[in-house]
Amino acid sequence: MTARTQRTRLFAAGVAAVSVSLVLTGCGSSTSSSGSSTGANPNATVPAVTADASLAALVPADVKSAGKIVVATDASYAPNEFKDDKGAIVGMDVDLANAIAKKLGLTADVQNATFDAIIPGITGNKYTMSLSSFTDTKEREASVDMVTYFSAGTGAAVKKGNPDKIDPKDLCGKKVAVQTGTTQAKDITDTINPACTKAGKPTVPNDGDKFDLQTDVTQALVSGRDQVMLADSPVVDYAIKQTNGQLEKVGDVTDTAPYGVVLLKDSPLSKAVQGAIQSLMADGTYKSILEKWGVQAGAIDKSVINGATS
């Protein structure tokens, strides 16, 4: 589940289904819209952000000369990062990336990328940083820096009325939909199925029904292909609202852990980004962005570099 002990990513791609028909027929689509029914208000105004000279001074010369930060995100994980009905990449992480860049006197060049290609893209200098619902873990910190900015856990959703009587504490033998490469997918392989085997119960088939996009995970549940889906808690909440009551949450949010901005290991930019996030918290911009997307429950009050506890 999301903030699991061995969370691979908290990187489910966006649950960005604009309507029930899109969820049922738009396999692979990452288009989404949101509104008051989702708890989000994408038209809300976020305060203008101005550069902080002391933070801008921390920006490495090559980034400063480029004038921009190339930001990778997997735009299929609404409301954190997804494409709106015009194809623009939007969401909490996108707004935060833009605000961080402005604090540093830069602009953000946000680029769509598949989740499992993002960290290799950071280490290979294709991208400067990433905001894409990555959970901060010690495993990740071994290869990249993670600057914390949000807190989320794993949630579970089922068809309305829970016809299969799913208990998220016992998924042995159940058809579970997850996004490929996520913490949830890793948890099935590393934790859930070994526990099922030890208890003499059938395992989750195929270590979970895996999809590249979270939109397809949601579709698999709505269509009845799978019995339950696991994803980050804000994504599950958003999917339930976007599918017009076809889904419901079961169980509690588990394994809460921080999201982290991903940067090159030991980069001077990490300190600048951490300072920018803290400044956005202090001036109210951070709160405004989270409220805009209806995810203020995941707010934290202190950003740290490499703060993973597991």
PDB file of C-alpha atoms in Angstrom:
ATOM      1  CA  MET A   1       0.000   0.000   0.000  1.00  0.00           C
ATOM      2  CA  THR A   2       1.241   3.444  -0.409  1.00  0.00           C
ATOM      3  CA  ALA A   3       3.565   4.444   2.271  1.00  0.00           C
ATOM      4  CA  ARG A   4       4.684   0.930   2.723  1.00  0.00           C
ATOM      5  CA  THR A   5       7.794  -0.130   4.370  1.00  0.00           C
ATOM      6  CA  GLN A   6       9.354  -0.886   0.992  1.00  0.00           C
ATOM      7  CA  ARG A   7       7.425   1.595  -1.107  1.00  0.00           C
ATOM      8  CA  THR A   8       8.753   1.464  -4.637  1.00  0.00           C
ATOM      9  CA  ARG A   9       7.398   4.735  -5.564  1.00  0.00           C
ATOM     10  CA  LEU A  10       4.124   5.944  -4.459  1.00  0.00           C
ATOM     11  CA  PHE A  11       4.093   6.376  -8.051  1.00  0.00           C
ATOM     12  CA  ALA A  12       0.852   5.232  -9.289  1.00  0.00           C
ATOM     13  CA  ALA A  13       0.081   7.068 -12.434  1.00  0.00           C
ATOM     14  CA  GLY A  14      -2.892   9.301 -12.274  1.00  0.00           C
ATOM     15  CA  VAL A  15      -6.396   8.230 -11.608  1.00  0.00           C
ATOM     16  CA  ALA A  16      -7.473  10.788 -14.055  1.00  0.00           C
ATOM     17  CA  ALA A  17     -10.706   9.514 -15.511  1.00  0.00           C
ATOM     18  CA  VAL A  18     -12.919  12.406 -16.492  1.00  0.00           C
ATOM     19  CA  SER A  19     -16.071  10.399 -16.535  1.00  0.00           C
ATOM     20  CA  VAL A  20     -17.408   6.919 -16.187  1.00  0.00           C
ATOM     21  CA  SER A  21     -17.451   6.521 -19.957  1.00  0.00           C
ATOM     22  CA  LEU A  22     -13.781   7.495 -20.202  1.00  0.00           C
ATOM     23  CA  VAL A  23     -12.884   5.038 -17.477  1.00  0.00           C
ATOM     24  CA  LEU A  24     -14.781   2.264 -19.213  1.00  0.00           C
ATOM     25  CA  THR A  25     -13.714   2.950 -22.798  1.00  0.00           C
ATOM     26  CA  GLY A  26     -10.593   5.134 -22.734  1.00  0.00           C
ATOM     27  CA  CYS A  27      -7.999   2.501 -22.018  1.00  0.00           C
ATOM     28  CA  GLY A  28      -4.652   4.192 -21.683  1.00  0.00           C
ATOM     29  CA  SER A  29      -6.071   7.691 -21.638  1.00  0.00           C
ATOM     30  CA  SER A  30      -4.699  10.061 -19.060  1.00  0.00           C
ATOM     31  CA  THR A  31      -7.056  12.914 -19.805  1.00  0.00           C
ATOM     32  CA  SER A  32      -8.930  14.266 -16.846  1.00  0.00           C
ATOM     33  CA  SER A  33     -11.009  17.092 -15.559  1.00  0.00           C
ATOM     34  CA  SER A  34     -11.786  18.024 -12.018  1.00  0.00           C
ATOM     35  CA  GLY A  35     -14.216  20.221 -10.161  1.00  0.00           C
ATOM     36  CA  SER A  36     -15.959  20.871  -6.910  1.00  0.00           C
ATOM     37  CA  SER A  37     -17.287  17.313  -6.800  1.00  0.00           C
ATOM     38  CA  THR A  38     -13.702  16.073  -6.438  1.00  0.00           C
ATOM     39  CA  GLY A  39     -12.807  18.463  -3.621  1.00  0.00           C
ATOM     40  CA  ALA A  40     -10.494  20.205  -6.072  1.00  0.00           C
ATOM     41  CA  ASN A  41     -10.862  23.638  -7.634  1.00  0.00           C
ATOM     42  CA  PRO A  42      -8.423  23.855 -10.554  1.00  0.00           C
ATOM     43  CA  ASN A  43      -9.535  27.414 -11.258  1.00  0.00           C
ATOM     44  CA  ALA A  44      -8.517  28.596  -7.801  1.00  0.00           C
ATOM     45  CA  THR A  45      -5.989  31.409  -7.663  1.00  0.00           C
ATOM     46  CA  VAL A  46      -2.563  30.678  -6.219  1.00  0.00           C
ATOM     47  CA  PRO A  47      -0.569  33.672  -4.908  1.00  0.00           C
ATOM     48  CA  ALA A  48       2.092  35.019  -7.240  1.00  0.00           C
ATOM     49  CA  VAL A  49       5.563  33.740  -6.374  1.00  0.00           C
ATOM     50  CA  THR A  50       8.599  35.993  -6.477  1.00  0.00           C
ATOM     51  CA  ALA A  51      12.240  34.970  -6.518  1.00  0.00           C
ATOM     52  CA  ASP A  52      14.197  34.758  -3.278  1.00  0.00           C
ATOM     53  CA  ALA A  53      17.703  36.081  -3.908  1.00  0.00           C
ATOM     54  CA  SER A  54      19.295  34.044  -1.124  1.00  0.00           C
ATOM     55  CA  LEU A  55      17.801  30.824  -2.484  1.00  0.00           C
ATOM     56  CA  ALA A  56      18.602  31.726  -6.092  1.00  0.00           C
ATOM     57  CA  ALA A  57      22.223  32.105  -5.036  1.00  0.00           C
ATOM     58  CA  LEU A  58      22.288  28.386  -4.180  1.00  0.00           C
ATOM     59  CA  VAL A  59      21.367  27.340  -7.727  1.00  0.00           C
ATOM     60  CA  PRO A  60      24.279  25.685  -9.585  1.00  0.00           C
ATOM     61  CA  ALA A  61      25.767  27.791 -12.379  1.00  0.00           C
ATOM     62  CA  ASP A  62      24.729  25.441 -15.190  1.00  0.00           C
ATOM     63  CA  VAL A  63      21.097  25.442 -14.084  1.00  0.00           C
ATOM     64  CA  LYS A  64      21.125  29.193 -13.547  1.00  0.00           C
ATOM     65  CA  SER A  65      22.536  29.816 -17.024  1.00  0.00           C
ATOM     66  CA  ALA A  66      19.878  27.583 -18.567  1.00  0.00           C
ATOM     67  CA  GLY A  67      17.226  29.619 -16.778  1.00  0.00           C
ATOM     68  CA  LYS A  68      14.998  26.630 -16.233  1.00  0.00           C
ATOM     69  CA  ILE A  69      14.534  23.367 -14.378  1.00  0.00           C
ATOM     70  CA  VAL A  70      13.536  20.378 -16.505  1.00  0.00           C
ATOM     71  CA  VAL A  71      10.923  18.582 -14.408  1.00  0.00           C
ATOM     72  CA  ALA A  72       9.812  15.017 -15.136  1.00  0.00           C
ATOM     73  CA  THR A  73       6.382  13.775 -14.091  1.00  0.00           C
ATOM     74  CA  ASP A  74       4.177  10.793 -14.942  1.00  0.00           C
ATOM     75  CA  ALA A  75       1.045  12.675 -15.962  1.00  0.00           C
ATOM     76  CA  SER A  76      -1.467   9.931 -15.237  1.00  0.00           C
ATOM     77  CA  TYR A  77      -1.894  10.252 -11.482  1.00  0.00           C
ATOM     78  CA  ALA A  78      -4.655  12.742 -10.747  1.00  0.00           C
ATOM     79  CA  PRO A  79      -4.958  14.954  -8.837  1.00  0.00           C
ATOM     80  CA  ASN A  80      -1.189  15.010  -8.317  1.00  0.00           C
ATOM     81  CA  GLU A  81      -0.143  15.064 -11.974  1.00  0.00           C
ATOM     82  CA  PHE A  82      -2.320  14.468 -15.032  1.00  0.00           C
ATOM     83  CA  LYS A  83      -3.466  15.949 -18.338  1.00  0.00           C
ATOM     84  CA  ASP A  84      -6.506  18.191 -18.480  1.00  0.00           C
ATOM     85  CA  ASP A  85      -9.067  18.094 -21.272  1.00  0.00           C
ATOM     86  CA  LYS A  86      -6.827  20.324 -23.405  1.00  0.00           C
ATOM     87  CA  GLY A  87      -3.812  18.059 -23.000  1.00  0.00           C
ATOM     88  CA  ALA A  88      -1.940  20.358 -20.632  1.00  0.00           C
ATOM     89  CA  ILE A  89      -0.072  18.751 -17.727  1.00  0.00           C
ATOM     90  CA  VAL A  90      -1.636  19.984 -14.492  1.00  0.00           C
ATOM     91  CA  GLY A  91      -1.975  19.004 -10.839  1.00  0.00           C
ATOM     92  CA  MET A  92      -0.569  19.570  -7.386  1.00  0.00           C
ATOM     93  CA  ASP A  93       2.953  18.523  -8.316  1.00  0.00           C
ATOM     94  CA  VAL A  94       2.957  20.708 -11.429  1.00  0.00           C
ATOM     95  CA  ASP A  95       1.896  23.789  -9.467  1.00  0.00           C
ATOM     96  CA  LEU A  96       4.522  23.057  -6.817  1.00  0.00           C
ATOM     97  CA  ALA A  97       7.218  22.582  -9.462  1.00  0.00           C
ATOM     98  CA  ASN A  98       6.362  25.938 -11.020  1.00  0.00           C
ATOM     99  CA  ALA A  99       6.364  27.653  -7.630  1.00  0.00           C
ATOM    100  CA  ILE A 100       9.710  26.113  -6.622  1.00  0.00           C
ATOM    101  CA  ALA A 101      11.265  27.243  -9.898  1.00  0.00           C
ATOM    102  CA  LYS A 102       9.982  30.794  -9.444  1.00  0.00           C
ATOM    103  CA  LYS A 103      11.385  30.951  -5.912  1.00  0.00           C
ATOM    104  CA  LEU A 104      14.760  30.120  -7.425  1.00  0.00           C
ATOM    105  CA  GLY A 105      14.456  32.732 -10.191  1.00  0.00           C
ATOM    106  CA  LEU A 106      13.859  30.053 -12.838  1.00  0.00           C
ATOM    107  CA  THR A 107      11.067  28.568 -14.897  1.00  0.00           C
ATOM    108  CA  ALA A 108       9.877  24.951 -14.839  1.00  0.00           C
ATOM    109  CA  ASP A 109       9.874  22.940 -18.055  1.00  0.00           C
ATOM    110  CA  VAL A 110       7.490  20.124 -17.082  1.00  0.00           C
ATOM    111  CA  GLN A 111       7.811  17.022 -19.254  1.00  0.00           C
ATOM    112  CA  ASN A 112       5.702  13.872 -19.264  1.00  0.00           C
ATOM    113  CA  ALA A 113       7.606  10.622 -18.631  1.00  0.00           C
ATOM    114  CA  THR A 114       6.820   7.040 -17.699  1.00  0.00           C
ATOM    115  CA  PHE A 115       7.297   6.572 -13.999  1.00  0.00           C
ATOM    116  CA  ASP A 116       9.976   3.901 -14.069  1.00  0.00           C
ATOM    117  CA  ALA A 117      12.079   5.990 -16.488  1.00  0.00           C
ATOM    118  CA  ILE A 118      12.208   9.058 -14.260  1.00  0.00           C
ATOM    119  CA  ILE A 119      14.947   8.188 -11.769  1.00  0.00           C
ATOM    120  CA  PRO A 120      17.220   6.848 -14.535  1.00  0.00           C
ATOM    121  CA  GLY A 121      16.481  10.122 -16.340  1.00  0.00           C
ATOM    122  CA  ILE A 122      17.593  12.087 -13.285  1.00  0.00           C
ATOM    123  CA  THR A 123      20.808  10.112 -12.822  1.00  0.00           C
ATOM    124  CA  GLY A 124      21.468  10.337 -16.562  1.00  0.00           C
ATOM    125  CA  ASN A 125      21.016  14.145 -16.524  1.00  0.00           C
ATOM    126  CA  LYS A 126      18.016  14.066 -18.855  1.00  0.00           C
ATOM    127  CA  TYR A 127      15.899  15.764 -16.187  1.00  0.00           C
ATOM    128  CA  THR A 128      16.906  18.227 -13.474  1.00  0.00           C
ATOM    129  CA  MET A 129      14.318  17.077 -10.942  1.00  0.00           C
ATOM    130  CA  SER A 130      11.019  15.288 -10.600  1.00  0.00           C
ATOM    131  CA  LEU A 131       7.789  15.805  -8.725  1.00  0.00           C
ATOM    132  CA  SER A 132       5.764  12.691  -9.489  1.00  0.00           C
ATOM    133  CA  SER A 133       4.378  11.319  -6.223  1.00  0.00           C
ATOM    134  CA  PHE A 134       7.616   9.527  -5.363  1.00  0.00           C
ATOM    135  CA  THR A 135       7.739   8.196  -1.829  1.00  0.00           C
ATOM    136  CA  ASP A 136      10.974   9.021  -0.050  1.00  0.00           C
ATOM    137  CA  THR A 137      12.679   5.716   0.803  1.00  0.00           C
ATOM    138  CA  LYS A 138      16.165   4.803   1.925  1.00  0.00           C
ATOM    139  CA  GLU A 139      16.475   2.610  -1.152  1.00  0.00           C
ATOM    140  CA  ARG A 140      15.884   5.597  -3.409  1.00  0.00           C
ATOM    141  CA  GLU A 141      18.122   7.826  -1.342  1.00  0.00           C
ATOM    142  CA  ALA A 142      21.025   5.530  -2.203  1.00  0.00           C
ATOM    143  CA  SER A 143      20.944   6.811  -5.796  1.00  0.00           C
ATOM    144  CA  VAL A 144      19.190  10.198  -5.689  1.00  0.00           C
ATOM    145  CA  ASP A 145      18.329  12.986  -3.276  1.00  0.00           C
ATOM    146  CA  MET A 146      14.736  13.211  -2.045  1.00  0.00           C
ATOM    147  CA  VAL A 147      13.390  16.520  -0.696  1.00  0.00           C
ATOM    148  CA  THR A 148      10.173  15.952   1.253  1.00  0.00           C
ATOM    149  CA  TYR A 149       7.038  17.989   0.527  1.00  0.00           C
ATOM    150  CA  PHE A 150       3.870  15.925   1.180  1.00  0.00           C
ATOM    151  CA  SER A 151       2.557  12.904   3.071  1.00  0.00           C
ATOM    152  CA  ALA A 152       0.380  10.083   1.716  1.00  0.00           C
ATOM    153  CA  GLY A 153      -0.500   6.479   2.417  1.00  0.00           C
ATOM    154  CA  THR A 154      -1.976   3.528   0.567  1.00  0.00           C
ATOM    155  CA  GLY A 155      -5.698   3.270   0.019  1.00  0.00           C
ATOM    156  CA  ALA A 156      -7.884   0.482  -1.379  1.00  0.00           C
ATOM    157  CA  ALA A 157     -11.006   0.795  -3.539  1.00  0.00           C
ATOM    158  CA  VAL A 158     -13.626  -1.742  -4.614  1.00  0.00           C
ATOM    159  CA  LYS A 159     -16.854  -1.731  -6.603  1.00  0.00           C
ATOM    160  CA  LYS A 160     -19.692   0.086  -4.851  1.00  0.00           C
ATOM    161  CA  GLY A 161     -21.245  -2.115  -2.190  1.00  0.00           C
ATOM    162  CA  ASN A 162     -18.110  -4.291  -2.005  1.00  0.00           C
ATOM    163  CA  PRO A 163     -19.793  -7.256  -3.736  1.00  0.00           C
ATOM    164  CA  ASP A 164     -16.759  -9.505  -3.214  1.00  0.00           C
ATOM    165  CA  LYS A 165     -16.525  -8.644   0.492  1.00  0.00           C
ATOM    166  CA  ILE A 166     -12.917  -7.501   0.125  1.00  0.00           C
ATOM    167  CA  ASP A 167     -10.928  -7.021   3.313  1.00  0.00           C
ATOM    168  CA  PRO A 168      -7.762  -5.037   2.467  1.00  0.00           C
ATOM    169  CA  LYS A 169      -6.029  -6.728   5.405  1.00  0.00           C
ATOM    170  CA  ASP A 170      -6.460 -10.102   3.682  1.00  0.00           C
ATOM    171  CA  LEU A 171      -6.004  -9.969  -0.087  1.00  0.00           C
ATOM    172  CA  CYS A 172      -4.860 -13.582  -0.457  1.00  0.00           C
ATOM    173  CA  GLY A 173      -6.272 -15.034  -3.654  1.00  0.00           C
ATOM    174  CA  LYS A 174      -7.917 -11.769  -4.711  1.00  0.00           C
ATOM    175  CA  LYS A 175      -7.561 -10.056  -8.098  1.00  0.00           C
ATOM    176  CA  VAL A 176      -5.699  -6.872  -7.233  1.00  0.00           C
ATOM    177  CA  ALA A 177      -5.086  -4.061  -9.747  1.00  0.00           C
ATOM    178  CA  VAL A 178      -1.962  -1.911  -9.288  1.00  0.00           C
ATOM    179  CA  GLN A 179       0.251   0.341 -11.342  1.00  0.00           C
ATOM    180  CA  THR A 180       3.504  -1.161 -12.548  1.00  0.00           C
ATOM    181  CA  GLY A 181       6.529  -0.158 -10.487  1.00  0.00           C
ATOM    182  CA  THR A 182       4.579   1.338  -7.614  1.00  0.00           C
ATOM    183  CA  THR A 183       5.030   0.726  -3.953  1.00  0.00           C
ATOM    184  CA  GLN A 184       1.732  -1.093  -4.020  1.00  0.00           C
ATOM    185  CA  ALA A 185       2.991  -3.503  -6.681  1.00  0.00           C
ATOM    186  CA  LYS A 186       6.181  -4.114  -4.732  1.00  0.00           C
ATOM    187  CA  ASP A 187       4.208  -4.687  -1.553  1.00  0.00           C
ATOM    188  CA  ILE A 188       2.240  -7.528  -3.152  1.00  0.00           C
ATOM    189  CA  THR A 189       5.461  -9.233  -4.210  1.00  0.00           C
ATOM    190  CA  ASP A 190       7.508  -8.579  -1.070  1.00  0.00           C
ATOM    191  CA  THR A 191       4.947  -8.595   1.732  1.00  0.00           C
ATOM    192  CA  ILE A 192       1.420  -9.696   0.874  1.00  0.00           C
ATOM    193  CA  ASN A 193       2.121 -12.832  -1.139  1.00  0.00           C
ATOM    194  CA  PRO A 194       4.856 -14.171   1.167  1.00  0.00           C
ATOM    195  CA  ALA A 195       2.423 -13.743   4.078  1.00  0.00           C
ATOM    196  CA  CYS A 196      -0.288 -15.592   2.130  1.00  0.00           C
ATOM    197  CA  THR A 197       2.106 -18.449   1.390  1.00  0.00           C
ATOM    198  CA  LYS A 198       3.156 -18.635   5.032  1.00  0.00           C
ATOM    199  CA  ALA A 199      -0.504 -18.799   6.082  1.00  0.00           C
ATOM    200  CA  GLY A 200      -1.229 -21.584   3.582  1.00  0.00           C
ATOM    201  CA  LYS A 201      -3.537 -19.352   1.535  1.00  0.00           C
ATOM    202  CA  PRO A 202      -3.601 -18.705  -2.226  1.00  0.00           C
ATOM    203  CA  THR A 203      -1.490 -15.752  -3.317  1.00  0.00           C
ATOM    204  CA  VAL A 204      -2.572 -12.682  -5.293  1.00  0.00           C
ATOM    205  CA  PRO A 205      -2.471 -13.970  -8.900  1.00  0.00           C
ATOM    206  CA  ASN A 206       0.569 -12.854 -10.911  1.00  0.00           C
ATOM    207  CA  ASP A 207       1.728 -10.640  -8.021  1.00  0.00           C
ATOM    208  CA  GLY A 208      -1.102  -8.298  -9.002  1.00  0.00           C
ATOM    209  CA  ASP A 209      -2.741  -7.215 -12.255  1.00  0.00           C
ATOM    210  CA  LYS A 210      -0.266  -4.523 -13.353  1.00  0.00           C
ATOM    211  CA  PHE A 211      -0.881  -1.584 -15.674  1.00  0.00           C
ATOM    212  CA  ASP A 212       1.419   1.184 -16.899  1.00  0.00           C
ATOM    213  CA  LEU A 213      -1.184   3.877 -16.181  1.00  0.00           C
ATOM    214  CA  GLN A 214      -3.286   4.387 -13.087  1.00  0.00           C
ATOM    215  CA  THR A 215      -6.233   5.229 -15.340  1.00  0.00           C
ATOM    216  CA  ASP A 216      -6.121   1.638 -16.564  1.00  0.00           C
ATOM    217  CA  VAL A 217      -5.940   0.361 -12.988  1.00  0.00           C
ATOM    218  CA  THR A 218      -9.162   2.209 -12.245  1.00  0.00           C
ATOM    219  CA  GLN A 219     -10.767   0.942 -15.435  1.00  0.00           C
ATOM    220  CA  ALA A 220      -9.908  -2.659 -14.546  1.00  0.00           C
ATOM    221  CA  LEU A 221     -11.788  -2.282 -11.269  1.00  0.00           C
ATOM    222  CA  VAL A 222     -14.795  -0.471 -12.735  1.00  0.00           C
ATOM    223  CA  SER A 223     -15.129  -3.063 -15.522  1.00  0.00           C
ATOM    224  CA  GLY A 224     -14.995  -5.978 -13.063  1.00  0.00           C
ATOM    225  CA  ARG A 225     -11.739  -7.393 -14.389  1.00  0.00           C
ATOM    226  CA  ASP A 226     -10.273  -6.988 -10.902  1.00  0.00           C
ATOM    227  CA  GLN A 227     -11.799  -7.005  -7.427  1.00  0.00           C
ATOM    228  CA  VAL A 228      -9.792  -4.289  -5.698  1.00  0.00           C
ATOM    229  CA  MET A 229      -7.221  -1.636  -6.555  1.00  0.00           C
ATOM    230  CA  LEU A 230      -4.404  -0.271  -4.436  1.00  0.00           C
ATOM    231  CA  ALA A 231      -2.979   3.213  -4.958  1.00  0.00           C
ATOM    232  CA  ASP A 232      -1.866   6.310  -3.081  1.00  0.00           C
ATOM    233  CA  SER A 233      -4.612   7.639  -0.826  1.00  0.00           C
ATOM    234  CA  PRO A 234      -5.266  10.959  -2.648  1.00  0.00           C
ATOM    235  CA  VAL A 235      -5.435   9.100  -5.961  1.00  0.00           C
ATOM    236  CA  VAL A 236      -7.959   6.585  -4.611  1.00  0.00           C
ATOM    237  CA  ASP A 237     -10.110   9.410  -3.247  1.00  0.00           C
ATOM    238  CA  TYR A 238     -10.001  11.201  -6.591  1.00  0.00           C
ATOM    239  CA  ALA A 239     -10.857   8.053  -8.554  1.00  0.00           C
ATOM    240  CA  ILE A 240     -13.891   7.363  -6.384  1.00  0.00           C
ATOM    241  CA  LYS A 241     -15.262  10.839  -7.043  1.00  0.00           C
ATOM    242  CA  GLN A 242     -14.424  10.825 -10.746  1.00  0.00           C
ATOM    243  CA  THR A 243     -16.205   7.516 -11.394  1.00  0.00           C
ATOM    244  CA  ASN A 244     -19.494   8.918 -10.153  1.00  0.00           C
ATOM    245  CA  GLY A 245     -20.053   6.552  -7.262  1.00  0.00           C
ATOM    246  CA  GLN A 246     -19.144   3.296  -8.998  1.00  0.00           C
ATOM    247  CA  LEU A 247     -16.326   2.722  -6.498  1.00  0.00           C
ATOM    248  CA  GLU A 248     -15.905   3.006  -2.747  1.00  0.00           C
ATOM    249  CA  LYS A 249     -12.997   2.964  -0.339  1.00  0.00           C
ATOM    250  CA  VAL A 250     -12.483   0.042   2.028  1.00  0.00           C
ATOM    251  CA  GLY A 251     -10.276  -0.101   5.090  1.00  0.00           C
ATOM    252  CA  ASP A 252      -7.987   2.546   6.486  1.00  0.00           C
ATOM    253  CA  VAL A 253      -5.137   4.431   4.860  1.00  0.00           C
ATOM    254  CA  THR A 254      -1.953   2.562   5.704  1.00  0.00           C
ATOM    255  CA  ASP A 255       1.803   3.040   5.579  1.00  0.00           C
ATOM    256  CA  THR A 256       1.832   6.817   5.505  1.00  0.00           C
ATOM    257  CA  ALA A 257       5.143   8.218   4.256  1.00  0.00           C
ATOM    258  CA  PRO A 258       6.519  11.414   2.688  1.00  0.00           C
ATOM    259  CA  TYR A 259       6.691  12.227  -0.994  1.00  0.00           C
ATOM    260  CA  GLY A 260      10.034  13.573  -2.143  1.00  0.00           C
ATOM    261  CA  VAL A 261      11.244  15.801  -4.963  1.00  0.00           C
ATOM    262  CA  VAL A 262      13.831  13.715  -6.825  1.00  0.00           C
ATOM    263  CA  LEU A 263      17.203  15.315  -7.629  1.00  0.00           C
ATOM    264  CA  LEU A 264      20.684  14.181  -8.571  1.00  0.00           C
ATOM    265  CA  LYS A 265      22.525  12.684  -5.603  1.00  0.00           C
ATOM    266  CA  ASP A 266      24.430  15.307  -3.581  1.00  0.00           C
ATOM    267  CA  SER A 267      23.385  18.078  -5.955  1.00  0.00           C
ATOM    268  CA  PRO A 268      23.754  21.663  -4.647  1.00  0.00           C
ATOM    269  CA  LEU A 269      20.271  22.170  -6.078  1.00  0.00           C
ATOM    270  CA  SER A 270      18.806  19.933  -3.365  1.00  0.00           C
ATOM    271  CA  LYS A 271      19.438  22.550  -0.676  1.00  0.00           C
ATOM    272  CA  ALA A 272      17.972  25.254  -2.896  1.00  0.00           C
ATOM    273  CA  VAL A 273      14.817  23.213  -3.546  1.00  0.00           C
ATOM    274  CA  GLN A 274      14.433  22.373   0.148  1.00  0.00           C
ATOM    275  CA  GLY A 275      14.714  26.069   0.978  1.00  0.00           C
ATOM    276  CA  ALA A 276      12.206  26.984  -1.714  1.00  0.00           C
ATOM    277  CA  ILE A 277       9.651  24.488  -0.397  1.00  0.00           C
ATOM    278  CA  GLN A 278      10.100  25.768   3.144  1.00  0.00           C
ATOM    279  CA  SER A 279       9.662  29.343   1.920  1.00  0.00           C
ATOM    280  CA  LEU A 280       6.459  28.375   0.063  1.00  0.00           C
ATOM    281  CA  MET A 281       5.170  26.844   3.284  1.00  0.00           C
ATOM    282  CA  ALA A 282       5.959  30.013   5.203  1.00  0.00           C
ATOM    283  CA  ASP A 283       4.304  32.433   2.761  1.00  0.00           C
ATOM    284  CA  GLY A 284       1.106  30.396   2.305  1.00  0.00           C
ATOM    285  CA  THR A 285       1.639  29.408  -1.338  1.00  0.00           C
ATOM    286  CA  TYR A 286       2.108  25.739  -0.446  1.00  0.00           C
ATOM    287  CA  LYS A 287      -1.191  25.634   1.444  1.00  0.00           C
ATOM    288  CA  SER A 288      -3.008  27.383  -1.403  1.00  0.00           C
ATOM    289  CA  ILE A 289      -1.744  24.846  -3.955  1.00  0.00           C
ATOM    290  CA  LEU A 290      -2.781  21.864  -1.842  1.00  0.00           C
ATOM    291  CA  GLU A 291      -6.212  23.383  -1.207  1.00  0.00           C
ATOM    292  CA  LYS A 292      -6.616  24.061  -4.942  1.00  0.00           C
ATOM    293  CA  TRP A 293      -6.312  20.327  -5.596  1.00  0.00           C
ATOM    294  CA  GLY A 294      -8.214  19.167  -2.496  1.00  0.00           C
ATOM    295  CA  VAL A 295      -5.218  17.379  -0.974  1.00  0.00           C
ATOM    296  CA  GLN A 296      -4.503  19.598   2.027  1.00  0.00           C
ATOM    297  CA  ALA A 297      -4.802  16.593   4.350  1.00  0.00           C
ATOM    298  CA  GLY A 298      -1.329  15.580   3.163  1.00  0.00           C
ATOM    299  CA  ALA A 299       0.346  18.853   4.130  1.00  0.00           C
ATOM    300  CA  ILE A 300       3.588  18.756   6.128  1.00  0.00           C
ATOM    301  CA  ASP A 301       5.164  21.676   7.978  1.00  0.00           C
ATOM    302  CA  LYS A 302       8.857  20.971   7.412  1.00  0.00           C
ATOM    303  CA  SER A 303      10.775  19.926   4.325  1.00  0.00           C
ATOM    304  CA  VAL A 304      13.974  17.934   4.737  1.00  0.00           C
ATOM    305  CA  ILE A 305      16.564  16.381   2.443  1.00  0.00           C
ATOM    306  CA  ASN A 306      16.625  12.587   2.573  1.00  0.00           C
ATOM    307  CA  GLY A 307      14.233  12.127   5.484  1.00  0.00           C
ATOM    308  CA  ALA A 308      13.186   8.526   4.812  1.00  0.00           C
ATOM    309  CA  THR A 309      12.645   6.306   7.814  1.00  0.00           C
ATOM    310  CA  SER A 310      12.540   3.027   5.896  1.00  0.00           C
TER     311      SER A 310
END
